Amino acid sequence: MLNGKTALVTGSTSGIGLGIALELAKQGANIILNGFGDHTGPKAEVEALGVKVGYSGADMSKPAEIAAMIAYADAEFGGVDILVNNAGIQYVAPIEEFPIEKWDSIIAINLSAAFHATRLVIPGMRAKNWGRVISIASAHGLVGSAQKVAYVAAKHGIVGMTKVVALETAQTGITVNAICPGWVHTPLVQKQIEDRAAAEKMTVEQATKELLQEKEPSLQFTTVEQLGGLAVFMCSPAADNIRGVAWAADGGWTAQ
Ligand code: NAD
């Protein structure tokens, strides 16, 4: 379905980004990976699906590096047809103890990076009159949780930005939407589970159960494959007129 298209997935050396990259590649999309840590393993995994795979090590907190990544995509892949704004980090503390540099880096990576990548790919998408911008927000783009001031502010910002860019492209073949996952069992969440287990002197299994019980009525994690499947749907013709939505995939978290 996506043969001949190129998808740039930010923060795709791990977790949700890699899961989405794999599902898009299964549909034939060429993939540009981005993120820190080892990228050779993830690159080989996507390449095994028979598509062309590139990699950019751009630090998403740095606008100049984001611009260089988009220039690389233009030069090597003929542009970005599908942009998945996924790179993100978390930090947990009450506002009066929240380090200023953590606020700045969460806003830069979880929000401003999506602004920069999106503004740079829209002209190419307009020229082709086709494009998909899918931003991975969160249930925290729709509701708050204590101790996550920067993350919740950034994710609400993503949902707002999604609506605006969807309106600005409403009469084109470009759609702009957000996906709002609940808990997904990735390294980002594993750290929160381990911190909770240590703080409350319980096992990791008990901490995992409590984490789900607190927010997610299904008591199940959403999987990266499910999120990849949702991204694939958003790239399909059935989603041609879905614009500006913040689509919850959260086991009922925000239905409460
Ligand atoms: P993860 O830690 O497994 O992956 C994060 C990715 O972002 C990695 O590839 C990492 O290298 C990359 N990254 C981090 N900082 C970067 C930077 N400055 N520049 C470039 N890449 C950078 O996390 P995840 O759980 O897969 O999260 C992915 C996205 O999904 C995030 O935006 C997160 O907020 C969102 N999300 C996660 C959950 C969850 O439960 N895991 C729920 C809702 C939303």
GROMACS .gro file of C-alpha atoms and ligand atoms in nm:
model
  300
    1MET     CA    1   0.000   0.000   0.000
    2LEU     CA    2   0.286   0.242   0.076
    3ASN     CA    3   0.528   0.139  -0.197
    4GLY     CA    4   0.727   0.437  -0.323
    5LYS     CA    5   0.652   0.645  -0.013
    6THR     CA    6   0.916   0.748   0.239
    7ALA     CA    7   0.844   0.764   0.611
    8LEU     CA    8   1.065   0.955   0.854
    9VAL     CA    9   1.005   0.832   1.207
   10THR     CA   10   1.181   1.036   1.475
   11GLY     CA   11   1.303   0.852   1.784
   12SER     CA   12   1.284   0.517   1.608
   13THR     CA   13   1.587   0.334   1.748
   14SER     CA   14   1.361   0.204   2.026
   15GLY     CA   15   1.006   0.151   2.150
   16ILE     CA   16   0.704   0.296   1.974
   17GLY     CA   17   0.902   0.464   1.694
   18LEU     CA   18   1.070   0.140   1.592
   19GLY     CA   19   0.737  -0.045   1.612
   20ILE     CA   20   0.572   0.210   1.383
   21ALA     CA   21   0.869   0.204   1.141
   22LEU     CA   22   0.838  -0.175   1.114
   23GLU     CA   23   0.463  -0.166   1.042
   24LEU     CA   24   0.505   0.107   0.778
   25ALA     CA   25   0.790  -0.091   0.620
   26LYS     CA   26   0.566  -0.401   0.606
   27GLN     CA   27   0.337  -0.190   0.383
   28GLY     CA   28   0.631  -0.112   0.153
   29ALA     CA   29   0.734   0.234   0.276
   30ASN     CA   30   1.101   0.327   0.270
   31ILE     CA   31   1.209   0.430   0.618
   32ILE     CA   32   1.439   0.692   0.766
   33LEU     CA   33   1.526   0.606   1.123
   34ASN     CA   34   1.637   0.860   1.382
   35GLY     CA   35   1.736   0.840   1.745
   36PHE     CA   36   2.016   0.775   1.990
   37GLY     CA   37   2.188   0.453   2.090
   38ASP     CA   38   2.258   0.159   1.860
   39HIS     CA   39   2.088   0.209   1.525
   40THR     CA   40   2.250  -0.078   1.334
   41GLY     CA   41   2.026  -0.344   1.495
   42PRO     CA   42   1.700  -0.156   1.426
   43LYS     CA   43   1.823  -0.065   1.073
   44ALA     CA   44   1.893  -0.432   0.992
   45GLU     CA   45   1.551  -0.529   1.133
   46VAL     CA   46   1.370  -0.285   0.903
   47GLU     CA   47   1.593  -0.365   0.603
   48ALA     CA   48   1.499  -0.732   0.640
   49LEU     CA   49   1.151  -0.626   0.522
   50GLY     CA   50   1.298  -0.538   0.182
   51VAL     CA   51   1.264  -0.160   0.186
   52LYS     CA   52   1.528   0.113   0.158
   53VAL     CA   53   1.636   0.230   0.504
   54GLY     CA   54   1.832   0.541   0.601
   55TYR     CA   55   1.937   0.683   0.933
   56SER     CA   56   1.989   1.030   1.074
   57GLY     CA   57   2.143   1.082   1.416
   58ALA     CA   58   1.992   1.432   1.444
   59ASP     CA   59   1.943   1.549   1.800
   60MET     CA   60   1.576   1.652   1.794
   61SER     CA   61   1.641   1.927   2.049
   62LYS     CA   62   1.851   2.109   1.788
   63PRO     CA   63   1.665   2.286   1.503
   64ALA     CA   64   1.976   2.296   1.280
   65GLU     CA   65   2.017   1.919   1.308
   66ILE     CA   66   1.648   1.868   1.227
   67ALA     CA   67   1.694   2.083   0.915
   68ALA     CA   68   1.999   1.874   0.814
   69MET     CA   69   1.794   1.554   0.859
   70ILE     CA   70   1.518   1.684   0.629
   71ALA     CA   71   1.782   1.791   0.373
   72TYR     CA   72   1.923   1.436   0.388
   73ALA     CA   73   1.572   1.296   0.331
   74ASP     CA   74   1.524   1.525   0.030
   75ALA     CA   75   1.862   1.434  -0.121
   76GLU     CA   76   1.858   1.058  -0.058
   77PHE     CA   77   1.485   0.971  -0.062
   78GLY     CA   78   1.320   1.243  -0.269
   79GLY     CA   79   1.151   1.393   0.037
   80VAL     CA   80   0.935   1.285   0.327
   81ASP     CA   81   0.583   1.159   0.247
   82ILE     CA   82   0.501   1.040   0.598
   83LEU     CA   83   0.638   1.218   0.903
   84VAL     CA   84   0.595   1.048   1.238
   85ASN     CA   85   0.684   1.288   1.519
   86ASN     CA   86   0.765   1.038   1.790
   87ALA     CA   87   1.090   1.123   1.970
   88GLY     CA   88   1.020   1.197   2.333
   89ILE     CA   89   1.155   1.190   2.684
   90GLN     CA   90   1.000   1.197   3.031
   91TYR     CA   91   1.092   1.342   3.369
   92VAL     CA   92   0.885   1.314   3.682
   93ALA     CA   93   0.888   1.565   3.972
   94PRO     CA   94   0.654   1.818   4.136
   95ILE     CA   95   0.664   2.164   3.977
   96GLU     CA   96   0.856   2.332   4.258
   97GLU     CA   97   1.134   2.074   4.223
   98PHE     CA   98   1.121   2.043   3.845
   99PRO     CA   99   1.470   2.123   3.706
  100ILE     CA  100   1.459   2.412   3.458
  101GLU     CA  101   1.685   2.224   3.215
  102LYS     CA  102   1.446   1.925   3.217
  103TRP     CA  103   1.155   2.157   3.136
  104ASP     CA  104   1.356   2.307   2.850
  105SER     CA  105   1.465   1.974   2.705
  106ILE     CA  106   1.118   1.814   2.727
  107ILE     CA  107   0.960   2.115   2.553
  108ALA     CA  108   1.239   2.109   2.290
  109ILE     CA  109   1.224   1.733   2.214
  110ASN     CA  110   0.857   1.653   2.277
  111LEU     CA  111   0.706   1.970   2.126
  112SER     CA  112   0.936   2.209   1.938
  113ALA     CA  113   1.100   1.925   1.741
  114ALA     CA  114   0.760   1.835   1.594
  115PHE     CA  115   0.706   2.200   1.496
  116HIS     CA  116   1.042   2.213   1.317
  117ALA     CA  117   1.011   1.878   1.139
  118THR     CA  118   0.652   1.952   1.035
  119ARG     CA  119   0.721   2.303   0.904
  120LEU     CA  120   1.011   2.165   0.698
  121VAL     CA  121   0.822   1.873   0.537
  122ILE     CA  122   0.494   2.052   0.456
  123PRO     CA  123   0.627   2.233   0.142
  124GLY     CA  124   0.735   1.901  -0.017
  125MET     CA  125   0.402   1.741   0.074
  126ARG     CA  126   0.214   2.036  -0.077
  127ALA     CA  127   0.414   1.995  -0.400
  128LYS     CA  128   0.304   1.628  -0.422
  129ASN     CA  129  -0.044   1.704  -0.284
  130TRP     CA  130  -0.008   1.402  -0.057
  131GLY     CA  131   0.132   1.364   0.288
  132ARG     CA  132   0.078   1.233   0.636
  133VAL     CA  133   0.192   1.395   0.959
  134ILE     CA  134   0.130   1.167   1.255
  135SER     CA  135   0.243   1.290   1.594
  136ILE     CA  136   0.269   1.056   1.889
  137ALA     CA  137   0.114   1.261   2.166
  138SER     CA  138  -0.018   1.069   2.467
  139ALA     CA  139  -0.317   1.029   2.695
  140HIS     CA  140  -0.125   1.316   2.857
  141GLY     CA  141  -0.213   1.523   2.551
  142LEU     CA  142  -0.576   1.501   2.668
  143VAL     CA  143  -0.561   1.483   3.048
  144GLY     CA  144  -0.302   1.557   3.315
  145SER     CA  145  -0.118   1.353   3.577
  146ALA     CA  146   0.066   1.491   3.878
  147GLN     CA  147   0.445   1.531   3.856
  148LYS     CA  148   0.456   1.551   3.476
  149VAL     CA  149   0.424   1.925   3.418
  150ALA     CA  150   0.659   1.953   3.120
  151TYR     CA  151   0.545   1.631   2.952
  152VAL     CA  152   0.174   1.712   2.985
  153ALA     CA  153   0.229   2.069   2.864
  154ALA     CA  154   0.429   1.944   2.564
  155LYS     CA  155   0.174   1.673   2.472
  156HIS     CA  156  -0.121   1.914   2.499
  157GLY     CA  157   0.086   2.140   2.274
  158ILE     CA  158   0.123   1.860   2.019
  159VAL     CA  159  -0.256   1.813   2.011
  160GLY     CA  160  -0.304   2.189   1.959
  161MET     CA  161  -0.041   2.206   1.686
  162THR     CA  162  -0.201   1.906   1.515
  163LYS     CA  163  -0.536   2.086   1.494
  164VAL     CA  164  -0.381   2.404   1.351
  165VAL     CA  165  -0.172   2.233   1.083
  166ALA     CA  166  -0.469   2.010   0.992
  167LEU     CA  167  -0.675   2.324   0.932
  168GLU     CA  168  -0.400   2.486   0.727
  169THR     CA  169  -0.381   2.178   0.503
  170ALA     CA  170  -0.751   2.088   0.509
  171GLN     CA  171  -0.801   2.140   0.135
  172THR     CA  172  -0.499   1.934   0.035
  173GLY     CA  173  -0.406   1.568   0.024
  174ILE     CA  174  -0.205   1.615   0.343
  175THR     CA  175  -0.358   1.494   0.669
  176VAL     CA  176  -0.228   1.582   1.014
  177ASN     CA  177  -0.329   1.379   1.317
  178ALA     CA  178  -0.212   1.271   1.660
  179ILE     CA  179  -0.214   0.933   1.831
  180CYS     CA  180  -0.259   0.938   2.208
  181PRO     CA  181  -0.135   0.612   2.363
  182GLY     CA  182  -0.192   0.511   2.722
  183TRP     CA  183   0.075   0.291   2.879
  184VAL     CA  184   0.303   0.115   2.632
  185HIS     CA  185   0.571  -0.116   2.771
  186THR     CA  186   0.884   0.054   2.634
  187PRO     CA  187   1.214   0.158   2.798
  188LEU     CA  188   1.055   0.499   2.878
  189VAL     CA  189   0.785   0.331   3.089
  190GLN     CA  190   1.008   0.054   3.227
  191LYS     CA  191   1.210   0.327   3.402
  192GLN     CA  192   0.892   0.466   3.563
  193ILE     CA  193   0.795   0.116   3.679
  194GLU     CA  194   1.139   0.054   3.830
  195ASP     CA  195   1.140   0.395   4.003
  196ARG     CA  196   0.797   0.320   4.146
  197ALA     CA  197   0.903  -0.026   4.267
  198ALA     CA  198   1.207   0.126   4.440
  199ALA     CA  199   1.013   0.416   4.594
  200GLU     CA  200   0.731   0.197   4.725
  201LYS     CA  201   0.954  -0.101   4.812
  202MET     CA  202   0.761  -0.347   4.599
  203THR     CA  203   0.845  -0.592   4.321
  204VAL     CA  204   0.854  -0.481   3.958
  205GLU     CA  205   0.552  -0.708   3.896
  206GLN     CA  206   0.351  -0.534   4.171
  207ALA     CA  207   0.457  -0.192   4.047
  208THR     CA  208   0.351  -0.284   3.692
  209LYS     CA  209   0.009  -0.397   3.815
  210GLU     CA  210  -0.041  -0.078   4.019
  211LEU     CA  211   0.069   0.143   3.729
  212LEU     CA  212  -0.199  -0.011   3.505
  213GLN     CA  213  -0.469  -0.016   3.775
  214GLU     CA  214  -0.420   0.353   3.849
  215LYS     CA  215  -0.496   0.479   3.495
  216GLU     CA  216  -0.580   0.212   3.240
  217PRO     CA  217  -0.919   0.036   3.278
  218SER     CA  218  -0.825  -0.243   3.034
  219LEU     CA  219  -0.532  -0.334   3.264
  220GLN     CA  220  -0.337  -0.397   2.945
  221PHE     CA  221  -0.050  -0.218   2.780
  222THR     CA  222  -0.111  -0.089   2.428
  223THR     CA  223   0.147  -0.259   2.204
  224VAL     CA  224   0.384  -0.095   1.958
  225GLU     CA  225   0.235  -0.320   1.687
  226GLN     CA  226  -0.113  -0.182   1.759
  227LEU     CA  227   0.019   0.174   1.734
  228GLY     CA  228   0.196   0.082   1.409
  229GLY     CA  229  -0.132  -0.058   1.278
  230LEU     CA  230  -0.308   0.268   1.363
  231ALA     CA  231  -0.038   0.467   1.182
  232VAL     CA  232  -0.080   0.240   0.877
  233PHE     CA  233  -0.455   0.304   0.885
  234MET     CA  234  -0.393   0.681   0.902
  235CYS     CA  235  -0.181   0.644   0.586
  236SER     CA  236  -0.456   0.454   0.402
  237PRO     CA  237  -0.714   0.606   0.163
  238ALA     CA  238  -0.984   0.532   0.424
  239ALA     CA  239  -0.822   0.805   0.636
  240ASP     CA  240  -0.797   1.065   0.357
  241ASN     CA  241  -1.046   1.295   0.531
  242ILE     CA  242  -0.950   1.234   0.893
  243ARG     CA  243  -0.798   1.565   0.995
  244GLY     CA  244  -0.683   1.711   1.322
  245VAL     CA  245  -0.788   1.428   1.551
  246ALA     CA  246  -0.620   1.322   1.873
  247TRP     CA  247  -0.690   0.950   1.860
  248ALA     CA  248  -0.674   0.774   2.194
  249ALA     CA  249  -0.525   0.424   2.206
  250ASP     CA  250  -0.526   0.405   2.584
  251GLY     CA  251  -0.734   0.111   2.712
  252GLY     CA  252  -1.005   0.354   2.827
  253TRP     CA  253  -0.775   0.590   3.026
  254THR     CA  254  -0.934   0.909   2.889
  255ALA     CA  255  -1.287   0.767   2.872
  256GLN     CA  256  -1.311   0.793   3.251
  257NAD     P1  257   1.170   0.518   2.413
  257NAD     O1  258   1.252   0.578   2.524
  257NAD     O2  259   1.162   0.370   2.398
  257NAD     O3  260   1.212   0.579   2.273
  257NAD     C1  261   1.239   0.715   2.258
  257NAD     C2  262   1.313   0.736   2.128
  257NAD     O4  263   1.340   0.875   2.115
  257NAD     C3  264   1.448   0.663   2.124
  257NAD     O5  265   1.472   0.619   1.993
  257NAD     C4  266   1.546   0.775   2.161
  257NAD     O6  267   1.678   0.752   2.112
  257NAD     C5  268   1.480   0.892   2.093
  257NAD     N1  269   1.524   1.021   2.143
  257NAD     C6  270   1.523   1.068   2.270
  257NAD     N2  271   1.575   1.191   2.274
  257NAD     C7  272   1.607   1.224   2.146
  257NAD     C8  273   1.666   1.338   2.085
  257NAD     N3  274   1.702   1.446   2.156
  257NAD     N4  275   1.687   1.334   1.952
  257NAD     C9  276   1.656   1.225   1.879
  257NAD     N5  277   1.600   1.115   1.931
  257NAD    C10  278   1.577   1.115   2.064
  257NAD     O7  279   1.024   0.581   2.437
  257NAD     P2  280   0.879   0.538   2.383
  257NAD     O8  281   0.800   0.493   2.501
  257NAD     O9  282   0.886   0.452   2.263
  257NAD    O10  283   0.823   0.683   2.345
  257NAD    C11  284   0.808   0.728   2.212
  257NAD    C12  285   0.704   0.839   2.210
  257NAD    O11  286   0.579   0.790   2.255
  257NAD    C13  287   0.739   0.956   2.303
  257NAD    O12  288   0.702   1.078   2.239
  257NAD    C14  289   0.650   0.932   2.422
  257NAD    O13  290   0.621   1.050   2.490
  257NAD    C15  291   0.528   0.873   2.356
  257NAD     N6  292   0.443   0.795   2.446
  257NAD    C16  293   0.490   0.686   2.511
  257NAD    C17  294   0.404   0.616   2.594
  257NAD    C18  295   0.449   0.494   2.669
  257NAD    O14  296   0.372   0.447   2.753
  257NAD     N7  297   0.565   0.438   2.643
  257NAD    C19  298   0.272   0.656   2.609
  257NAD    C20  299   0.228   0.767   2.540
  257NAD    C21  300   0.315   0.837   2.458
   0.00000   0.00000   0.00000
